[in-house]
Coordinates of N, CA and C in Angstrom, one line a residue:
X1 N 0.8 -1.2 0.0 CA 0.0 0.0 0.0 C 0.9 1.2 0.0
X2 N 0.6 2.1 -0.9 CA 1.5 3.3 -1.1 C 0.6 4.6 -1.3
X3 N 1.0 5.6 -0.6 CA 0.2 6.9 -0.7 C 1.3 8.0 -0.9
X4 N 0.8 9.1 -1.7 CA 1.7 10.2 -1.9 C 0.9 11.4 -1.4
X5 N 1.7 12.3 -0.7 CA 1.1 13.5 -0.1 C 2.0 14.7 -0.5
X6 N 1.4 15.8 -0.9 CA 2.1 17.0 -1.2 C 1.8 18.0 -0.1
X7 N 2.9 18.5 0.5 CA 2.8 19.5 1.6 C 3.7 20.8 1.3
X8 N 3.4 21.9 1.9 CA 4.2 23.0 1.8 C 5.4 22.9 2.8
X9 N 6.4 23.7 2.6 CA 7.6 23.6 3.5 C 7.2 24.0 4.9
X10 N 6.2 24.9 5.1 CA 5.8 25.2 6.4 C 5.0 24.1 7.2
X11 N 4.4 23.2 6.4 CA 3.6 22.1 7.0 C 4.4 20.8 7.2
X12 N 5.6 20.8 6.6 CA 6.4 19.5 6.5 C 6.7 19.0 7.9
X13 N 7.3 19.7 8.8 CA 7.7 19.2 10.1 C 6.5 18.7 10.9
X14 N 5.4 19.4 10.9 CA 4.2 19.0 11.7 C 3.6 17.7 11.1
X15 N 3.6 17.6 9.8 CA 3.0 16.4 9.1 C 3.8 15.2 9.4
X16 N 5.2 15.4 9.2 CA 6.0 14.2 9.4 C 6.0 13.7 10.9
X17 N 6.1 14.7 11.8 CA 6.0 14.3 13.2 C 4.7 13.6 13.6
X18 N 3.6 14.1 13.0 CA 2.3 13.5 13.2 C 2.3 12.0 12.7
X19 N 2.8 11.9 11.4 CA 2.8 10.6 10.8 C 3.7 9.6 11.6
X20 N 4.7 10.1 12.2 CA 5.6 9.2 13.0 C 5.0 8.7 14.3
X21 N 4.3 9.7 15.0 CA 3.8 9.4 16.4 C 2.4 8.9 16.5
X22 N 1.6 9.3 15.5 CA 0.1 8.9 15.6 C 0.0 7.4 15.6
X23 N -0.9 6.9 16.4 CA -1.1 5.5 16.6 C -1.6 4.8 15.4
X24 N -2.3 5.5 14.5 CA -2.9 4.9 13.3 C -1.9 4.9 12.1
X25 N -0.8 5.6 12.2 CA 0.1 5.6 11.1 C 1.5 5.0 11.4
X26 N 2.1 5.5 12.5 CA 3.4 4.9 12.9 C 4.4 4.7 11.8
X27 N 4.7 5.8 11.0 CA 5.7 5.8 10.0 C 7.0 6.1 10.7
X28 N 7.7 5.0 11.2 CA 8.8 5.2 12.1 C 10.2 5.1 11.3
X29 N 10.1 4.9 10.0 CA 11.3 4.7 9.3 C 11.4 5.7 8.1
X30 N 12.4 6.6 8.0 CA 12.7 7.4 6.9 C 13.7 6.7 6.0
X31 N 13.2 6.2 4.9 CA 14.1 5.3 4.0 C 14.8 6.1 3.0
X32 N 14.4 7.3 2.6 CA 15.1 8.0 1.6 C 14.6 9.4 1.6
X33 N 15.5 10.3 1.2 CA 15.2 11.7 0.9 C 16.0 12.1 -0.4
X34 N 15.4 12.6 -1.4 CA 16.0 13.0 -2.6 C 15.5 14.3 -3.1
X35 N 16.2 14.9 -4.0 CA 15.8 16.1 -4.7 C 15.5 15.8 -6.2
X36 N 14.7 16.7 -6.8 CA 14.4 16.7 -8.2 C 14.5 18.0 -8.7
X37 N 15.2 18.3 -9.7 CA 15.3 19.6 -10.4 C 14.3 19.7 -11.5
X38 N 13.3 20.5 -11.3 CA 12.2 20.7 -12.3 C 12.4 22.1 -12.9
X39 N 13.5 22.2 -13.7 CA 14.0 23.5 -14.2 C 12.8 24.1 -15.1
X40 N 12.7 25.4 -15.0 CA 11.7 26.2 -15.8 C 10.3 26.0 -15.2
X41 N 10.2 25.5 -14.0 CA 8.8 25.4 -13.4 C 8.7 26.5 -12.3
X42 N 7.5 26.7 -11.9 CA 7.3 27.8 -10.9 C 8.1 27.4 -9.6
X43 N 8.0 26.2 -9.2 CA 8.8 25.7 -8.0 C 9.9 24.8 -8.7
X44 N 11.1 25.3 -8.6 CA 12.2 24.6 -9.4 C 12.5 23.2 -8.8
X45 N 12.4 23.0 -7.5 CA 12.8 21.8 -6.9 C 11.7 21.1 -6.2
X46 N 11.8 19.8 -6.1 CA 10.9 18.9 -5.3 C 11.8 18.1 -4.4
X47 N 11.5 18.1 -3.1 CA 12.2 17.3 -2.1 C 11.3 16.2 -1.8
X48 N 11.7 14.9 -2.0 CA 10.9 13.8 -1.9 C 11.3 12.9 -0.7
X49 N 10.4 12.7 0.2 CA 10.6 11.9 1.4 C 9.9 10.5 1.3
X50 N 10.6 9.4 1.6 CA 10.0 8.1 1.5 C 9.9 7.6 3.0
X51 N 8.7 7.4 3.5 CA 8.5 6.9 4.9 C 7.9 5.5 4.8
X52 N 8.3 4.7 5.9 CA 7.8 3.3 6.0 C 7.2 3.1 7.3
X53 N 6.0 2.5 7.3 CA 5.4 2.1 8.6 C 5.5 0.5 8.7
X54 N 6.5 0.1 9.5 CA 6.7 -1.4 9.6 C 5.6 -2.1 10.2
X55 N 5.0 -1.4 11.2 CA 3.8 -2.1 11.9 C 2.6 -2.3 11.0
X56 N 2.4 -1.2 10.1 CA 1.2 -1.3 9.3 C 1.5 -1.8 7.8
X57 N 2.8 -2.0 7.6 CA 3.3 -2.5 6.3 C 2.8 -1.5 5.2
X58 N 3.0 -0.2 5.4 CA 2.7 0.8 4.4 C 3.8 1.7 4.1
X59 N 3.8 2.3 2.9 CA 4.8 3.3 2.5 C 4.1 4.6 2.2
X60 N 4.8 5.7 2.4 CA 4.2 7.0 2.0 C 5.3 7.9 1.4
X61 N 5.0 8.6 0.4 CA 5.8 9.5 -0.2 C 5.4 10.9 0.1
X62 N 6.2 11.8 0.6 CA 5.8 13.1 0.9 C 6.7 14.0 0.0
X63 N 6.0 14.9 -0.7 CA 6.7 15.8 -1.7 C 6.5 17.3 -1.2
X64 N 7.6 18.0 -1.3 CA 7.6 19.4 -1.0 C 8.2 20.2 -2.2
X65 N 7.5 21.1 -2.7 CA 8.0 21.9 -3.8 C 8.5 23.2 -3.4
X66 N 9.7 23.6 -3.7 CA 10.3 24.9 -3.3 C 11.0 25.5 -4.5
X67 N 11.2 26.8 -4.4 CA 12.1 27.5 -5.3 C 13.5 27.6 -4.9
X68 N 14.3 28.3 -5.5 CA 15.8 28.3 -5.2 C 16.1 29.0 -3.9
X69 N 15.2 29.8 -3.4 CA 15.5 30.6 -2.2 C 14.7 30.1 -0.9
X70 N 13.7 29.3 -1.1 CA 12.9 28.9 0.0 C 13.5 27.7 0.7
X71 N 13.8 27.9 2.0 CA 14.4 26.7 2.8 C 13.4 25.7 3.1
X72 N 13.8 24.4 3.3 CA 13.0 23.3 3.7 C 13.4 23.0 5.2
X73 N 12.4 22.9 6.1 CA 12.8 22.6 7.5 C 13.5 21.2 7.5
X74 N 14.5 21.1 8.3 CA 15.3 19.9 8.5 C 14.5 19.0 9.4
X75 N 14.5 17.6 9.1 CA 13.8 16.6 9.8 C 14.7 15.9 10.8
X76 N 15.9 16.4 11.1 CA 16.8 15.8 11.9 C 16.2 15.6 13.4
X77 N 15.4 16.5 13.8 CA 14.8 16.4 15.1 C 13.7 15.3 15.2
X78 N 13.2 14.8 14.0 CA 12.3 13.7 14.0 C 12.9 12.4 13.6
X79 N 13.7 12.5 12.6 CA 14.5 11.3 12.1 C 16.0 11.6 12.1
X80 N 16.8 10.9 12.9 CA 18.2 11.2 13.0 C 18.9 11.0 11.6
X81 N 18.4 9.9 10.9 CA 19.1 9.6 9.7 C 18.9 10.5 8.6
X82 N 18.0 11.5 8.7 CA 17.8 12.5 7.7 C 19.0 13.4 7.6
X83 N 19.9 13.5 8.6 CA 21.1 14.2 8.6 C 21.9 14.0 7.3
X84 N 22.2 12.8 7.0 CA 23.0 12.4 5.8 C 22.2 12.7 4.6
X85 N 20.9 12.3 4.5 CA 20.1 12.5 3.4 C 20.1 14.0 2.9
X86 N 19.8 14.8 3.9 CA 19.7 16.2 3.7 C 21.0 16.9 3.3
X87 N 22.1 16.3 3.8 CA 23.4 16.8 3.4 C 23.7 16.5 1.9
X88 N 23.2 15.3 1.5 CA 23.4 14.8 0.2 C 22.6 15.7 -0.8
X89 N 21.3 16.0 -0.4 CA 20.5 16.8 -1.3 C 21.0 18.2 -1.3
X90 N 21.6 18.8 -0.2 CA 22.2 20.1 -0.3 C 23.4 20.1 -1.2
X91 N 24.3 19.1 -1.1 CA 25.5 18.9 -1.9 C 25.2 18.8 -3.4
X92 N 24.2 18.1 -3.8 CA 23.9 17.8 -5.2 C 23.0 18.9 -5.8
X93 N 22.1 19.4 -5.1 CA 21.1 20.3 -5.6 C 21.2 21.8 -5.1
X94 N 21.8 21.9 -3.9 CA 21.8 23.3 -3.3 C 20.5 23.7 -2.6
X95 N 19.7 22.7 -2.3 CA 18.5 23.0 -1.5 C 18.8 23.1 -0.1
X96 N 18.5 24.3 0.5 CA 18.9 24.7 1.9 C 17.9 24.0 2.9
X97 N 18.4 23.4 3.9 CA 17.6 22.8 5.0 C 17.8 23.6 6.2
X98 N 16.7 24.3 6.6 CA 16.7 25.2 7.8 C 16.9 24.4 9.1
X99 N 17.7 24.9 10.0 CA 18.0 24.3 11.3 C 18.7 22.9 11.2
X100 N 19.4 22.7 10.2 CA 20.1 21.5 10.1 C 21.4 21.6 10.9
X101 N 21.8 20.6 11.7 CA 22.9 20.8 12.6 C 24.3 20.8 12.0
X102 N 24.4 20.3 10.8 CA 25.7 20.2 10.2 C 25.6 20.2 8.6
X103 N 25.1 21.2 8.0 CA 24.8 21.3 6.6 C 26.1 21.7 5.9
X104 N 26.8 20.6 5.4 CA 28.1 20.8 4.6 C 28.1 19.7 3.6
X105 N 29.0 19.9 2.7 CA 29.1 19.0 1.6 C 29.5 17.6 2.1
X106 N 29.0 16.6 1.4 CA 29.2 15.2 1.8 C 29.7 14.3 0.7
X107 N 29.4 14.6 -0.5 CA 29.8 13.8 -1.7 C 30.9 14.5 -2.5
X108 N 30.9 15.8 -2.6 CA 31.9 16.5 -3.4 C 32.9 17.1 -2.4
X109 N 34.0 17.6 -3.0 CA 35.1 18.2 -2.3 C 34.6 19.5 -1.7
X110 N 35.2 19.9 -0.6 CA 34.8 21.2 0.1 C 35.0 22.4 -0.8
X111 N 35.9 22.4 -1.6 CA 36.1 23.6 -2.6 C 35.3 23.5 -3.8
X112 N 34.5 22.5 -4.0 CA 33.7 22.3 -5.2 C 32.7 23.5 -5.4
X113 N 32.6 24.0 -6.6 CA 31.7 25.1 -6.9 C 30.5 24.6 -7.7
X114 N 29.3 25.0 -7.3 CA 28.1 24.6 -8.0 C 27.5 23.4 -7.4
X115 N 26.4 22.9 -8.0 CA 25.6 21.8 -7.6 C 25.4 20.8 -8.7
X116 N 26.1 19.7 -8.8 CA 26.2 18.9 -10.0 C 24.9 18.2 -10.5
X117 N 23.8 18.0 -9.7 CA 22.6 17.5 -10.2 C 21.6 18.4 -10.6
X118 N 22.0 19.7 -10.6 CA 21.0 20.7 -11.2 C 21.1 20.6 -12.7
X119 N 20.0 20.7 -13.4 CA 20.0 20.6 -14.8 C 20.8 21.6 -15.6
X120 N 21.0 22.8 -15.0 CA 21.8 23.8 -15.7 C 23.3 23.7 -15.4
X121 N 23.7 22.7 -14.6 CA 25.2 22.5 -14.3 C 25.8 21.9 -15.6
X122 N 26.9 22.5 -16.0 CA 27.6 21.9 -17.2 C 28.0 20.5 -17.1
X123 N 27.9 19.7 -18.1 CA 28.2 18.3 -18.0 C 29.6 18.1 -17.7
X124 N 30.5 19.0 -18.2 CA 31.9 18.8 -18.0 C 32.4 19.5 -16.7
X125 N 31.6 20.2 -16.0 CA 32.1 20.9 -14.8 C 32.7 22.2 -15.1
X126 N 33.4 22.8 -14.1 CA 34.1 24.0 -14.3 C 35.6 23.9 -14.3
X127 N 36.1 22.9 -13.7 CA 37.6 22.7 -13.6 C 38.0 21.3 -14.1
X128 N 39.3 21.2 -14.4 CA 39.9 20.0 -14.9 C 40.9 19.6 -13.9
X129 N 40.9 18.3 -13.5 CA 41.9 17.9 -12.5 C 42.8 16.8 -13.2
X130 N 44.1 17.0 -13.0 CA 45.1 16.1 -13.6 C 46.2 15.9 -12.5
X131 N 46.8 14.7 -12.6 CA 48.0 14.4 -11.8 C 49.2 14.7 -12.6
X132 N 50.1 15.6 -12.1 CA 51.3 15.9 -12.7 C 52.5 15.1 -12.2
X133 N 53.1 14.2 -13.0 CA 54.2 13.4 -12.7 C 55.4 14.1 -12.2
X134 N 55.7 15.3 -12.9 CA 56.9 16.0 -12.6 C 56.8 16.6 -11.2
X135 N 55.7 17.1 -10.8 CA 55.6 17.8 -9.4 C 55.0 16.8 -8.4
X136 N 54.5 15.7 -8.8 CA 54.0 14.7 -7.9 C 52.8 15.2 -7.1
X137 N 52.0 16.0 -7.9 CA 50.8 16.7 -7.2 C 49.6 16.6 -8.1
X138 N 48.4 16.7 -7.5 CA 47.2 16.9 -8.3 C 47.1 18.3 -8.6
X139 N 46.9 18.6 -9.9 CA 46.8 20.0 -10.4 C 45.4 20.3 -10.8
X140 N 44.9 21.5 -10.5 CA 43.5 21.9 -10.9 C 43.7 23.0 -11.9
X141 N 43.1 22.8 -13.1 CA 43.1 23.9 -14.1 C 41.7 24.3 -14.5
X142 N 41.6 25.6 -14.9 CA 40.3 26.0 -15.4 C 40.0 25.2 -16.7
X143 N 38.7 24.8 -16.8 CA 38.3 24.0 -17.9 C 38.2 24.8 -19.2
X144 N 38.8 24.3 -20.3 CA 38.7 25.0 -21.6 C 37.9 24.0 -22.5
X145 N 36.8 24.6 -23.0 CA 36.0 23.8 -23.9 C 36.4 24.1 -25.4
X146 N 36.4 23.1 -26.2 CA 36.7 23.3 -27.6 C 35.6 23.7 -28.5
X147 N 34.4 23.7 -28.0 CA 33.2 24.1 -28.7 C 32.4 25.0 -27.8
X148 N 31.4 25.7 -28.4 CA 30.6 26.6 -27.6 C 29.6 25.8 -26.7
X149 N 29.2 26.4 -25.6 CA 28.2 25.7 -24.7 C 26.9 25.6 -25.5
X150 N 26.3 24.5 -25.4 CA 25.0 24.2 -26.1 C 23.8 24.7 -25.3
X151 N 22.8 25.1 -25.9 CA 21.5 25.5 -25.2 C 20.6 24.3 -25.5
X152 N 20.1 23.7 -24.4 CA 19.2 22.5 -24.5 C 17.7 22.9 -24.4
X153 N 16.9 22.2 -25.1 CA 15.5 22.4 -25.1 C 15.0 21.3 -23.9
X154 N 14.3 21.9 -22.9 CA 13.9 21.0 -21.8 C 12.5 20.5 -22.0
X155 N 11.8 20.8 -23.1 CA 10.5 20.3 -23.4 C 10.5 18.8 -23.6
X156 N 9.5 18.2 -23.1 CA 9.4 16.8 -23.2 C 8.8 16.4 -24.6
X157 N 9.5 15.7 -25.4 CA 9.1 15.4 -26.8 C 7.9 14.4 -26.8
X158 N 7.7 13.7 -25.7 CA 6.6 12.7 -25.6 C 5.2 13.4 -25.3
X159 N 5.3 14.6 -24.9 CA 4.0 15.4 -24.5 C 3.5 16.1 -25.7
X160 N 4.1 16.1 -26.9 CA 3.7 16.9 -28.0 C 2.6 16.3 -28.8

């Protein structure tokens, strides 16, 4: 049995807390948090939470749609494991989680610029990394592209 609920960022913390503690739901396991980049939409990002009620054998998906500047409340106070999930979403998409205890990069290097899972992030990145045998160091160079950057059409061809 699977249900999907869409909530605002203001409602998220209360809804998730209620779903975890209410005797009729008991969604006690947060199994996944991910982001989706919906470029050129009113709300650019969707944050998707997957909850599991082991007692009732039910799953629930909760979706929150936000723009680039609206923060999403952190669920670390309700589910401790959301700490890592939210850090990953922050690192890949740049979605800010309000009141997160340790919001820093987790998958990319600390000096990394940009958010690699955003659809407007260049496929080749911004820098080139090479190992130099003569200096025995890893060197970072600005990326030089041999052709112009392409403009992509984000319209879905199957909906025409």
